[in-house]
Tab-separated table of C-alpha atoms in Angstrom:
chain	number	residue	atom	x	y	z
I	1	MET	CA	302.449	27.552	30.854
I	2	ASP	CA	304.346	28.592	33.980
I	3	TYR	CA	306.421	31.771	33.875
I	4	LEU	CA	309.700	31.818	35.780
I	5	SER	CA	311.333	35.231	36.121
I	6	ILE	CA	315.111	35.623	36.039
I	7	GLN	CA	317.067	36.208	39.216
I	8	PRO	CA	319.317	39.284	39.750
I	9	GLU	CA	322.416	37.093	39.438
I	10	GLN	CA	321.198	35.777	36.073
I	11	ARG	CA	320.538	39.303	34.845
I	12	THR	CA	324.086	40.329	35.793
I	13	LEU	CA	325.544	37.351	33.942
I	14	MET	CA	323.538	38.218	30.817
I	15	LEU	CA	324.638	41.864	30.886
I	16	ASP	CA	328.277	40.828	31.424
I	17	ALA	CA	328.044	38.442	28.466
I	18	ILE	CA	327.115	41.263	26.080
I	19	GLY	CA	329.545	43.748	27.615
I	20	VAL	CA	327.302	46.353	29.265
I	21	ALA	CA	327.314	47.474	32.871
I	22	ASP	CA	323.575	47.705	33.563
I	23	PHE	CA	320.132	47.879	31.983
I	24	ASP	CA	320.312	51.654	31.463
I	25	GLU	CA	323.422	51.216	29.338
I	26	LEU	CA	321.658	48.430	27.418
I	27	ILE	CA	318.888	50.801	26.307
I	28	GLY	CA	321.191	53.817	25.989
I	29	GLU	CA	320.436	54.267	22.286
I	30	ILE	CA	316.729	54.806	22.986
I	31	PRO	CA	315.984	58.545	23.397
I	32	GLU	CA	314.923	59.641	26.875
I	33	SER	CA	311.879	61.386	25.398
I	34	ILE	CA	310.173	58.140	24.460
I	35	ARG	CA	311.083	56.136	27.555
I	36	LEU	CA	308.426	55.451	30.189
I	37	ASP	CA	309.492	57.304	33.328
I	38	ARG	CA	307.251	55.434	35.763
I	39	GLU	CA	306.494	51.910	36.872
I	40	LEU	CA	304.000	49.906	34.826
I	41	GLU	CA	300.539	49.989	36.369
I	42	ILE	CA	300.061	46.245	36.487
I	43	GLY	CA	300.001	45.662	40.204
I	44	GLY	CA	302.010	43.141	42.157
I	45	GLY	CA	302.349	39.409	41.663
I	46	LEU	CA	299.470	36.996	42.329
I	47	ASP	CA	299.526	33.566	43.861
I	48	GLU	CA	297.855	30.656	42.060
I	49	LEU	CA	294.493	31.017	43.809
I	50	GLU	CA	294.361	34.772	43.201
I	51	LEU	CA	295.383	34.369	39.575
I	52	SER	CA	292.743	31.682	38.945
I	53	ARG	CA	290.066	33.909	40.464
I	54	PHE	CA	291.230	36.892	38.387
I	55	MET	CA	291.234	34.924	35.121
I	56	ARG	CA	287.743	33.557	35.821
I	57	SER	CA	286.487	37.098	36.387
I	58	LEU	CA	287.902	38.137	33.017
I	59	ALA	CA	286.405	35.105	31.275
I	60	SER	CA	282.976	35.819	32.786
I	61	LYS	CA	282.850	39.097	30.840
I	62	ASN	CA	282.534	37.103	27.612
I	63	ILE	CA	279.204	35.667	26.483
I	64	ASN	CA	279.472	32.568	24.327
I	65	CYS	CA	276.871	30.899	22.151
I	66	THR	CA	276.000	28.335	24.812
I	67	GLN	CA	274.538	31.276	26.749
I	68	LEU	CA	272.703	32.770	23.763
I	69	ILE	CA	270.087	31.691	21.253
I	70	SER	CA	272.204	32.193	18.165
I	71	PHE	CA	271.004	33.089	14.678
I	72	ALA	CA	274.453	34.267	13.570
I	73	GLY	CA	276.353	32.681	10.710
I	74	ALA	CA	278.425	34.346	7.959
I	75	GLY	CA	280.776	31.369	7.816
I	76	CYS	CA	280.762	30.379	11.505
I	77	TYR	CA	277.676	28.425	12.608
I	78	ASP	CA	276.131	27.123	15.817
I	79	HIS	CA	275.673	23.488	14.775
I	80	TYR	CA	275.354	20.663	17.277
I	81	ILE	CA	278.555	18.742	18.015
I	82	PRO	CA	278.009	15.132	19.159
I	83	SER	CA	279.788	14.445	22.455
I	84	CYS	CA	281.856	11.638	20.946
I	85	ILE	CA	283.771	14.131	18.774
I	86	ASP	CA	285.467	15.739	21.761
I	87	HIS	CA	286.345	12.341	23.232
I	88	ILE	CA	288.056	11.371	19.976
I	89	LEU	CA	289.965	14.656	19.778
I	90	ARG	CA	291.247	14.345	23.328
I	91	LYS	CA	292.814	10.951	22.808
I	92	PRO	CA	296.505	11.642	23.582
I	93	GLU	CA	297.732	10.046	20.369
I	94	PHE	CA	295.714	12.636	18.417
I	95	PHE	CA	295.723	15.619	20.756
I	96	THR	CA	299.492	15.784	21.213
I	97	ALA	CA	300.585	14.564	17.787
I	98	TYR	CA	302.642	16.795	15.521
I	99	THR	CA	303.016	16.443	11.770
I	100	PRO	CA	303.002	12.748	10.826
I	101	TYR	CA	306.316	12.841	8.975
I	102	GLN	CA	307.188	9.317	10.166
I	103	PRO	CA	304.373	7.093	8.900
I	104	GLU	CA	305.546	4.073	10.867
I	105	PHE	CA	304.549	5.940	14.050
I	106	SER	CA	301.556	7.882	12.694
I	107	GLN	CA	299.204	5.490	10.950
I	108	GLY	CA	296.189	6.509	13.053
I	109	THR	CA	296.588	10.227	12.333
I	110	LEU	CA	297.352	9.608	8.667
I	111	GLN	CA	294.332	7.349	8.217
I	112	ALA	CA	292.066	9.913	9.921
I	113	ILE	CA	293.296	12.639	7.564
I	114	PHE	CA	292.906	10.335	4.543
I	115	GLU	CA	289.294	9.622	5.502
I	116	TYR	CA	288.651	13.347	6.008
I	117	GLN	CA	290.041	14.001	2.519
I	118	THR	CA	287.835	11.245	1.092
I	119	SER	CA	284.720	12.738	2.683
I	120	ILE	CA	285.539	16.161	1.235
I	121	CYS	CA	285.981	14.625	-2.222
I	122	ILE	CA	282.585	12.908	-1.985
I	123	LEU	CA	280.845	16.127	-0.934
I	124	THR	CA	282.498	18.373	-3.508
I	125	GLY	CA	282.570	15.969	-6.441
I	126	MET	CA	286.324	16.472	-6.768
I	127	GLN	CA	289.015	13.825	-7.238
I	128	VAL	CA	291.539	14.981	-4.638
I	129	ALA	CA	291.519	17.001	-1.409
I	130	ASN	CA	294.306	18.134	0.896
I	131	ALA	CA	294.637	17.758	4.650
I	132	SER	CA	293.064	21.229	5.225
I	133	MET	CA	294.136	24.861	5.204
I	134	TYR	CA	294.005	27.475	7.952
I	135	ASP	CA	290.488	28.667	7.151
I	136	GLY	CA	288.082	29.325	4.312
I	137	ALA	CA	289.649	32.683	3.453
I	138	THR	CA	293.182	31.347	3.020
I	139	ALA	CA	291.847	28.342	1.118
I	140	LEU	CA	290.177	30.684	-1.375
I	141	ALA	CA	293.285	32.855	-1.735
I	142	GLU	CA	295.509	29.808	-2.225
I	143	ALA	CA	293.077	28.508	-4.846
I	144	ALA	CA	293.356	31.799	-6.725
I	145	LEU	CA	297.158	31.581	-6.733
I	146	MET	CA	296.924	27.958	-7.846
I	147	THR	CA	294.948	28.953	-10.939
I	148	VAL	CA	297.683	31.415	-11.890
I	149	ARG	CA	300.250	28.612	-11.595
I	150	ALA	CA	297.997	26.400	-13.715
I	151	SER	CA	298.279	28.948	-16.527
I	152	ARG	CA	302.078	28.904	-16.101
I	153	ASN	CA	301.762	32.519	-14.982
I	154	LYS	CA	300.478	33.587	-18.402
I	155	ARG	CA	297.128	34.596	-16.919
I	156	THR	CA	297.311	36.641	-13.738
I	157	GLU	CA	293.898	38.243	-13.263
I	158	ILE	CA	291.402	36.800	-10.797
I	159	LEU	CA	287.742	37.716	-11.219
I	160	ALA	CA	286.013	37.488	-7.843
I	161	SER	CA	282.263	37.708	-7.410
I	162	GLN	CA	281.163	40.676	-5.326
I	163	THR	CA	278.864	38.348	-3.386
I	164	LEU	CA	281.748	36.412	-1.818
I	165	HIS	CA	282.451	36.853	1.891
I	166	PRO	CA	283.898	40.405	2.301
I	167	GLN	CA	286.601	39.169	4.663
I	168	TYR	CA	287.622	36.544	2.106
I	169	LEU	CA	287.939	39.326	-0.457
I	170	GLU	CA	290.182	41.247	1.948
I	171	VAL	CA	292.469	38.216	2.286
I	172	LEU	CA	292.555	37.929	-1.511
I	173	ASP	CA	293.697	41.539	-1.727
I	174	THR	CA	296.400	40.844	0.834
I	175	TYR	CA	297.690	37.897	-1.206
I	176	ALA	CA	297.621	40.074	-4.319
I	177	LEU	CA	300.191	42.405	-2.731
I	178	SER	CA	302.749	39.747	-3.689
I	179	GLY	CA	302.374	40.859	-7.301
I	180	LEU	CA	301.662	37.303	-8.431
I	181	MET	CA	298.032	38.077	-9.278
I	182	GLN	CA	295.610	40.933	-9.708
I	183	VAL	CA	292.172	40.665	-8.150
I	184	ARG	CA	289.172	42.343	-9.755
I	185	VAL	CA	285.843	42.232	-7.926
I	186	VAL	CA	282.753	42.387	-10.146
I	187	SER	CA	279.070	41.702	-9.666
I	188	PHE	CA	278.001	38.092	-10.169
I	189	GLU	CA	275.811	39.138	-13.096
I	190	ASP	CA	278.818	40.675	-14.879
I	191	LEU	CA	281.274	37.827	-14.275
I	192	ALA	CA	280.802	35.981	-17.555
I	193	GLU	CA	281.137	39.163	-19.621
I	194	ALA	CA	284.255	40.277	-17.719
I	195	ILE	CA	286.299	37.147	-18.521
I	196	ASP	CA	289.100	37.762	-21.030
I	197	GLU	CA	292.392	36.244	-22.204
I	198	ASN	CA	294.166	37.332	-18.985
I	199	THR	CA	291.625	35.759	-16.612
I	200	ALA	CA	293.167	32.865	-14.710
I	201	SER	CA	289.941	32.038	-12.882
I	202	ILE	CA	286.588	33.157	-11.624
I	203	LEU	CA	285.702	32.869	-7.921
I	204	VAL	CA	282.059	32.349	-6.923
I	205	GLY	CA	280.111	31.479	-3.771
I	206	TYR	CA	277.768	28.500	-3.396
I	207	PRO	CA	275.695	29.728	-1.603
I	208	ASN	CA	277.159	33.216	-1.601
I	209	PHE	CA	277.870	35.370	1.457
I	210	ILE	CA	274.244	36.458	1.894
I	211	GLY	CA	272.951	32.902	1.497
I	212	ALA	CA	271.691	33.180	-2.081
I	213	ILE	CA	272.102	30.165	-4.389
I	214	GLU	CA	273.203	31.717	-7.663
I	215	ASN	CA	273.318	29.975	-11.042
I	216	ILE	CA	277.004	29.175	-10.938
I	217	ALA	CA	276.802	26.482	-13.645
I	218	SER	CA	276.359	29.012	-16.447
I	219	VAL	CA	279.257	31.171	-15.226
I	220	ILE	CA	281.506	28.102	-14.930
I	221	THR	CA	280.650	27.176	-18.525
I	222	SER	CA	281.517	30.699	-19.686
I	223	ALA	CA	284.853	30.539	-17.871
I	224	HIS	CA	285.793	27.240	-19.507
I	225	GLU	CA	284.784	28.503	-22.958
I	226	LYS	CA	287.308	31.324	-22.528
I	227	GLY	CA	290.088	29.120	-21.147
I	228	SER	CA	289.713	30.126	-17.499
I	229	LEU	CA	289.321	27.939	-14.428
I	230	ALA	CA	286.419	28.059	-11.998
I	231	VAL	CA	286.831	28.155	-8.213
I	232	VAL	CA	283.742	27.546	-6.085
I	233	CYS	CA	283.682	28.631	-2.425
I	234	ALA	CA	280.955	26.472	-0.896
I	235	ASN	CA	279.311	25.968	2.485
I	236	PRO	CA	279.987	22.220	2.820
I	237	MET	CA	276.876	21.579	4.917
I	238	MET	CA	274.761	22.740	1.980
I	239	LEU	CA	276.576	20.320	-0.335
I	240	ALA	CA	274.507	17.555	1.252
I	241	LEU	CA	271.515	19.086	-0.578
I	242	LEU	CA	272.884	20.902	-3.617
I	243	ASP	CA	274.394	19.511	-6.810
I	244	SER	CA	278.092	19.022	-6.148
I	245	PRO	CA	280.337	21.756	-7.582
I	246	GLY	CA	282.223	19.021	-9.409
I	247	SER	CA	279.075	17.987	-11.271
I	248	LEU	CA	278.633	21.643	-12.297
I	249	GLY	CA	282.131	21.778	-13.761
I	250	ALA	CA	284.158	23.381	-10.964
I	251	ASP	CA	287.937	22.943	-11.136
I	252	ILE	CA	288.640	23.793	-7.476
I	253	VAL	CA	286.258	23.765	-4.519
I	254	VAL	CA	287.160	25.444	-1.233
I	255	GLY	CA	285.443	26.799	1.838
I	256	GLU	CA	285.165	26.838	5.604
I	257	ALA	CA	284.358	23.505	7.261
I	258	GLN	CA	283.858	24.754	10.832
I	259	CYS	CA	280.266	23.536	10.527
I	260	PHE	CA	281.508	19.942	10.780
I	261	GLY	CA	282.165	19.174	14.437
I	262	ASN	CA	284.046	22.346	15.356
I	263	PRO	CA	282.842	24.870	17.968
I	264	GLN	CA	282.486	28.550	17.108
I	265	SER	CA	285.079	29.495	19.743
I	266	PHE	CA	284.484	33.246	19.372
I	267	GLY	CA	285.332	33.008	15.666
I	268	GLY	CA	288.054	30.391	15.351
I	269	PRO	CA	290.011	28.362	14.711
I	270	GLY	CA	288.121	26.752	11.874
I	271	LEU	CA	289.541	24.884	8.947
I	272	GLY	CA	289.670	25.549	5.265
I	273	TYR	CA	288.881	22.586	3.051
I	274	PHE	CA	290.481	22.411	-0.382
I	275	ALA	CA	289.636	20.027	-3.221
I	276	ALA	CA	290.425	19.946	-6.933
I	277	THR	CA	290.377	17.844	-10.075
I	278	ASP	CA	293.118	15.260	-10.414
I	279	LYS	CA	294.791	17.139	-13.277
I	280	LEU	CA	295.503	20.014	-10.862
I	281	MET	CA	296.691	17.764	-8.033
I	282	ARG	CA	300.402	18.542	-8.333
I	283	LEU	CA	299.720	22.267	-8.094
I	284	MET	CA	297.780	22.005	-4.831
I	285	PRO	CA	299.093	23.682	-1.676
I	286	GLY	CA	299.432	21.999	1.690
I	287	ARG	CA	299.605	18.343	2.623
I	288	ILE	CA	297.994	15.360	0.976
I	289	VAL	CA	297.789	11.942	2.610
I	290	GLY	CA	297.837	8.993	0.248
I	291	ARG	CA	297.038	5.300	0.704
I	292	THR	CA	299.489	2.614	-0.320
I	293	THR	CA	300.343	-0.983	0.619
I	294	ASP	CA	303.232	-2.125	2.780
I	295	VAL	CA	305.571	-5.068	2.198
I	296	ASP	CA	302.964	-7.394	3.683
I	297	GLY	CA	300.237	-6.153	1.341
I	298	LYS	CA	298.380	-4.257	4.088
I	299	ASP	CA	296.970	-0.772	3.663
I	300	GLY	CA	299.329	1.979	4.762
I	301	PHE	CA	299.091	5.764	4.779
I	302	VAL	CA	301.793	8.336	4.027
I	303	LEU	CA	302.209	12.031	3.323
I	304	THR	CA	302.598	12.522	-0.406
I	305	LEU	CA	303.018	15.434	-2.814
I	306	SER	CA	303.949	17.715	0.097
I	307	THR	CA	305.449	20.391	-2.121
I	308	ARG	CA	305.900	22.998	0.597
I	309	GLU	CA	308.864	25.161	1.457
I	310	GLN	CA	309.579	22.998	4.507
I	311	HIS	CA	310.449	20.202	2.129
I	312	ILE	CA	312.945	20.075	-0.722
I	313	ARG	CA	310.998	22.454	-2.953
I	314	ARG	CA	311.960	25.615	-1.053
I	315	GLU	CA	311.335	28.612	-3.351
I	316	LYS	CA	309.502	26.350	-5.813
I	317	ALA	CA	306.930	25.412	-3.191
I	318	THR	CA	303.285	25.676	-4.161
I	319	SER	CA	302.498	27.533	-0.944
I	320	ASN	CA	304.100	29.198	2.045
I	321	ILE	CA	301.361	27.859	4.293
I	322	CYS	CA	303.459	25.292	6.093
I	323	SER	CA	300.890	23.544	8.222
I	324	ASN	CA	297.254	22.518	8.330
I	325	HIS	CA	294.562	22.481	10.997
I	326	ALA	CA	294.932	18.780	11.651
I	327	LEU	CA	292.953	18.624	14.900
I	328	ASN	CA	290.113	20.635	13.365
I	329	ALA	CA	290.164	18.382	10.306
I	330	LEU	CA	290.107	15.347	12.598
I	331	ALA	CA	286.953	16.767	14.232
I	332	ALA	CA	285.369	17.318	10.821
I	333	GLY	CA	286.282	13.821	9.663
I	334	ALA	CA	284.984	12.223	12.860
I	335	TYR	CA	281.759	14.256	12.591
I	336	LEU	CA	281.158	13.170	8.996
I	337	ARG	CA	281.833	9.529	9.815
I	338	TYR	CA	279.529	9.715	12.839
I	339	VAL	CA	276.505	11.325	11.167
I	340	GLY	CA	276.991	9.574	7.828
I	341	GLY	CA	275.541	10.612	4.486
I	342	ASP	CA	271.902	10.171	5.497
I	343	GLY	CA	272.466	11.974	8.785
I	344	LEU	CA	274.159	14.905	7.076
I	345	LEU	CA	271.281	15.175	4.614
I	346	GLU	CA	268.765	15.173	7.477
I	347	ILE	CA	270.700	17.871	9.362
I	348	ALA	CA	270.938	20.089	6.284
I	349	LEU	CA	267.230	19.633	5.503
I	350	THR	CA	266.275	20.474	9.073
I	351	CYS	CA	268.357	23.657	8.941
I	352	VAL	CA	266.792	24.745	5.648
I	353	GLN	CA	263.227	24.046	6.785
I	354	LYS	CA	263.688	26.007	10.009
I	355	ALA	CA	265.370	28.885	8.168
I	356	HIS	CA	262.501	29.173	5.696
I	357	ARG	CA	260.002	29.123	8.533
I	358	LEU	CA	261.802	31.907	10.412
I	359	SER	CA	262.174	33.995	7.249
I	360	SER	CA	258.448	33.698	6.566
I	361	GLU	CA	257.561	34.568	10.172
I	362	LEU	CA	259.819	37.651	10.208
I	363	MET	CA	258.397	38.962	6.936
I	364	SER	CA	254.866	38.427	8.224
I	365	THR	CA	255.589	41.067	10.873
I	366	GLY	CA	255.704	43.682	8.114
I	367	LEU	CA	259.096	44.818	9.400
I	368	PHE	CA	261.235	43.091	6.778
I	369	GLU	CA	261.443	42.166	3.118
I	370	PRO	CA	263.865	39.783	1.336
I	371	ALA	CA	267.178	41.378	0.385
I	372	TYR	CA	267.276	39.268	-2.802
I	373	GLU	CA	265.034	37.047	-4.902
I	374	ASP	CA	267.315	33.987	-5.284
I	375	GLU	CA	266.708	30.691	-3.546
I	376	TYR	CA	268.528	30.202	-0.248
I	377	GLY	CA	269.496	27.450	2.147
I	378	TYR	CA	269.681	27.943	5.912
I	379	GLU	CA	271.044	31.482	5.769
I	380	PHE	CA	269.225	34.508	4.386
I	381	ALA	CA	269.400	38.295	4.323
I	382	LEU	CA	266.485	40.573	5.165
I	383	THR	CA	266.066	44.312	4.682
I	384	TYR	CA	264.530	46.231	7.585
I	385	LEU	CA	261.655	48.509	6.577
I	386	GLY	CA	261.567	50.679	9.700
I	387	GLU	CA	262.764	54.265	9.876
I	388	HIS	CA	265.550	53.945	12.428
I	389	LYS	CA	268.733	51.892	12.189
I	390	LEU	CA	268.496	48.140	12.598
I	391	GLU	CA	271.280	48.290	15.190
I	392	LYS	CA	268.818	49.504	17.823
I	393	ILE	CA	266.691	46.348	17.497
I	394	TYR	CA	269.845	44.232	17.355
I	395	ASN	CA	271.183	45.566	20.656
I	396	THR	CA	267.815	45.134	22.354
I	397	LEU	CA	267.686	41.484	21.265
I	398	VAL	CA	271.234	40.834	22.512
I	399	GLU	CA	270.183	42.126	25.929
I	400	GLN	CA	267.452	39.468	25.848
I	401	ARG	CA	270.044	36.756	25.166
I	402	PHE	CA	269.413	36.462	21.431
I	403	LEU	CA	272.239	36.719	18.908
I	404	PRO	CA	270.064	38.015	16.054
I	405	GLY	CA	272.461	37.477	13.175
I	406	VAL	CA	275.154	39.542	11.464
I	407	LEU	CA	274.518	43.164	10.523
I	408	ILE	CA	275.576	43.834	6.931
I	409	ASP	CA	274.626	47.524	7.000
I	410	ASP	CA	272.161	49.862	8.738
I	411	LYS	CA	269.156	48.169	7.119
I	412	THR	CA	270.253	44.608	6.287
I	413	ILE	CA	270.802	41.599	8.527
I	414	LEU	CA	272.121	38.139	7.689
I	415	ILE	CA	270.403	35.360	9.649
I	416	ALA	CA	271.318	31.678	9.922
I	417	VAL	CA	269.184	28.919	11.440
I	418	THR	CA	270.794	25.619	12.382
I	419	GLU	CA	269.314	22.341	13.561
I	420	LYS	CA	269.880	23.454	17.174
I	421	ARG	CA	267.159	26.086	17.079
I	422	THR	CA	263.870	24.784	18.446
I	423	GLU	CA	260.375	25.810	17.363
I	424	GLU	CA	259.939	27.519	20.735
I	425	GLU	CA	263.167	29.515	20.255
I	426	ILE	CA	262.078	30.617	16.782
I	427	ASP	CA	258.683	31.729	18.103
I	428	ALA	CA	260.296	33.578	21.012
I	429	PHE	CA	262.729	35.308	18.642
I	430	VAL	CA	259.956	36.551	16.337
I	431	LYS	CA	257.996	37.803	19.353
I	432	ALA	CA	261.072	39.588	20.704
I	433	VAL	CA	261.673	41.240	17.310
I	434	ARG	CA	258.086	42.540	17.238
I	435	HIS	CA	258.459	44.070	20.703
I	436	ALA	CA	261.936	45.500	20.007
I	437	ALA	CA	260.698	47.283	16.879
């Protein structure tokens, strides 16, 4: 966006309008001791060519995942994005569209969102999904609040598994500052025992943050036996292989869907998906697109059940999140339609097979052991057996254009392997790890 500075005459008019003689009088209430008594060290103005060159020089200091062989994950994955996805996103009628409040002008956008919602329902085994949330963390926090509403605010405690994403737990704590819920983090093994008459819901990962596939079915059963709801935070790519959370009894399924057609973009934006059983539909946050028929009997799509503060609900709104990541959801929907069910299954299988191969190869070096005994998908945690900190090996590998994974602590690393990683890249990575150690 162009920046146009004000002219001296305009400044004088503005000062006259508020009744002050000059800028010094305008800031007269600010003590001299905290005022900057020199010019800002930002240099002079730049012309367009100079500015373009300067911005390119700044951008070149970043290294993105197209320049690295990435084994990083933790909720943001280096999956392949078919070229057609970007072409669909950049169609002007999608790229520039705002909220489709007027369905007569927005049938394409509304239909795309409806099909995205349908795909999410199929994957999760739920009956209804919304048009997306900001990200996986806010989706999980909104789900927790939703379970409190479902109890008519009679149950206010949320039991969160310690193996959930730590940043998601931080967002939960932030939401809890509202006083509407209390969050208690307990180990997964202790979840069932910790449920009591004040527990609105349990929150579990599927797989969890470190990639382990825990037995969530038994914990969900325990929650229901004690009158609590069950929220599952799932990697949606893995839902192509695993039993759907719905089939295991989940009441709400949420997570981060960046893995479907969205670039990593240095960590965002992604999109939070949100699905639930039909009996909880009217408590859901965000937007829902529904399908109806018009006066001619043709299919039509409209926003429905949009109980947000922007609408008539105001303080009775289910959520203060007043938008969704529509373009990101469009990418996810287009990706799912393009690869199809069989394609998604093949991608997920390929990721898992390559991850298990890399895990086996790294442990064969004698430098690592598994951080847990549970089954895993295409993400796994390893414990380093060497004497020094793992960070030293990590930094060496980055210098060799590998992104080794995500460091959890001084001795533990979380590694993800997507379908993009070739056999040659995996072999080169294992060799580089041996030399770096």
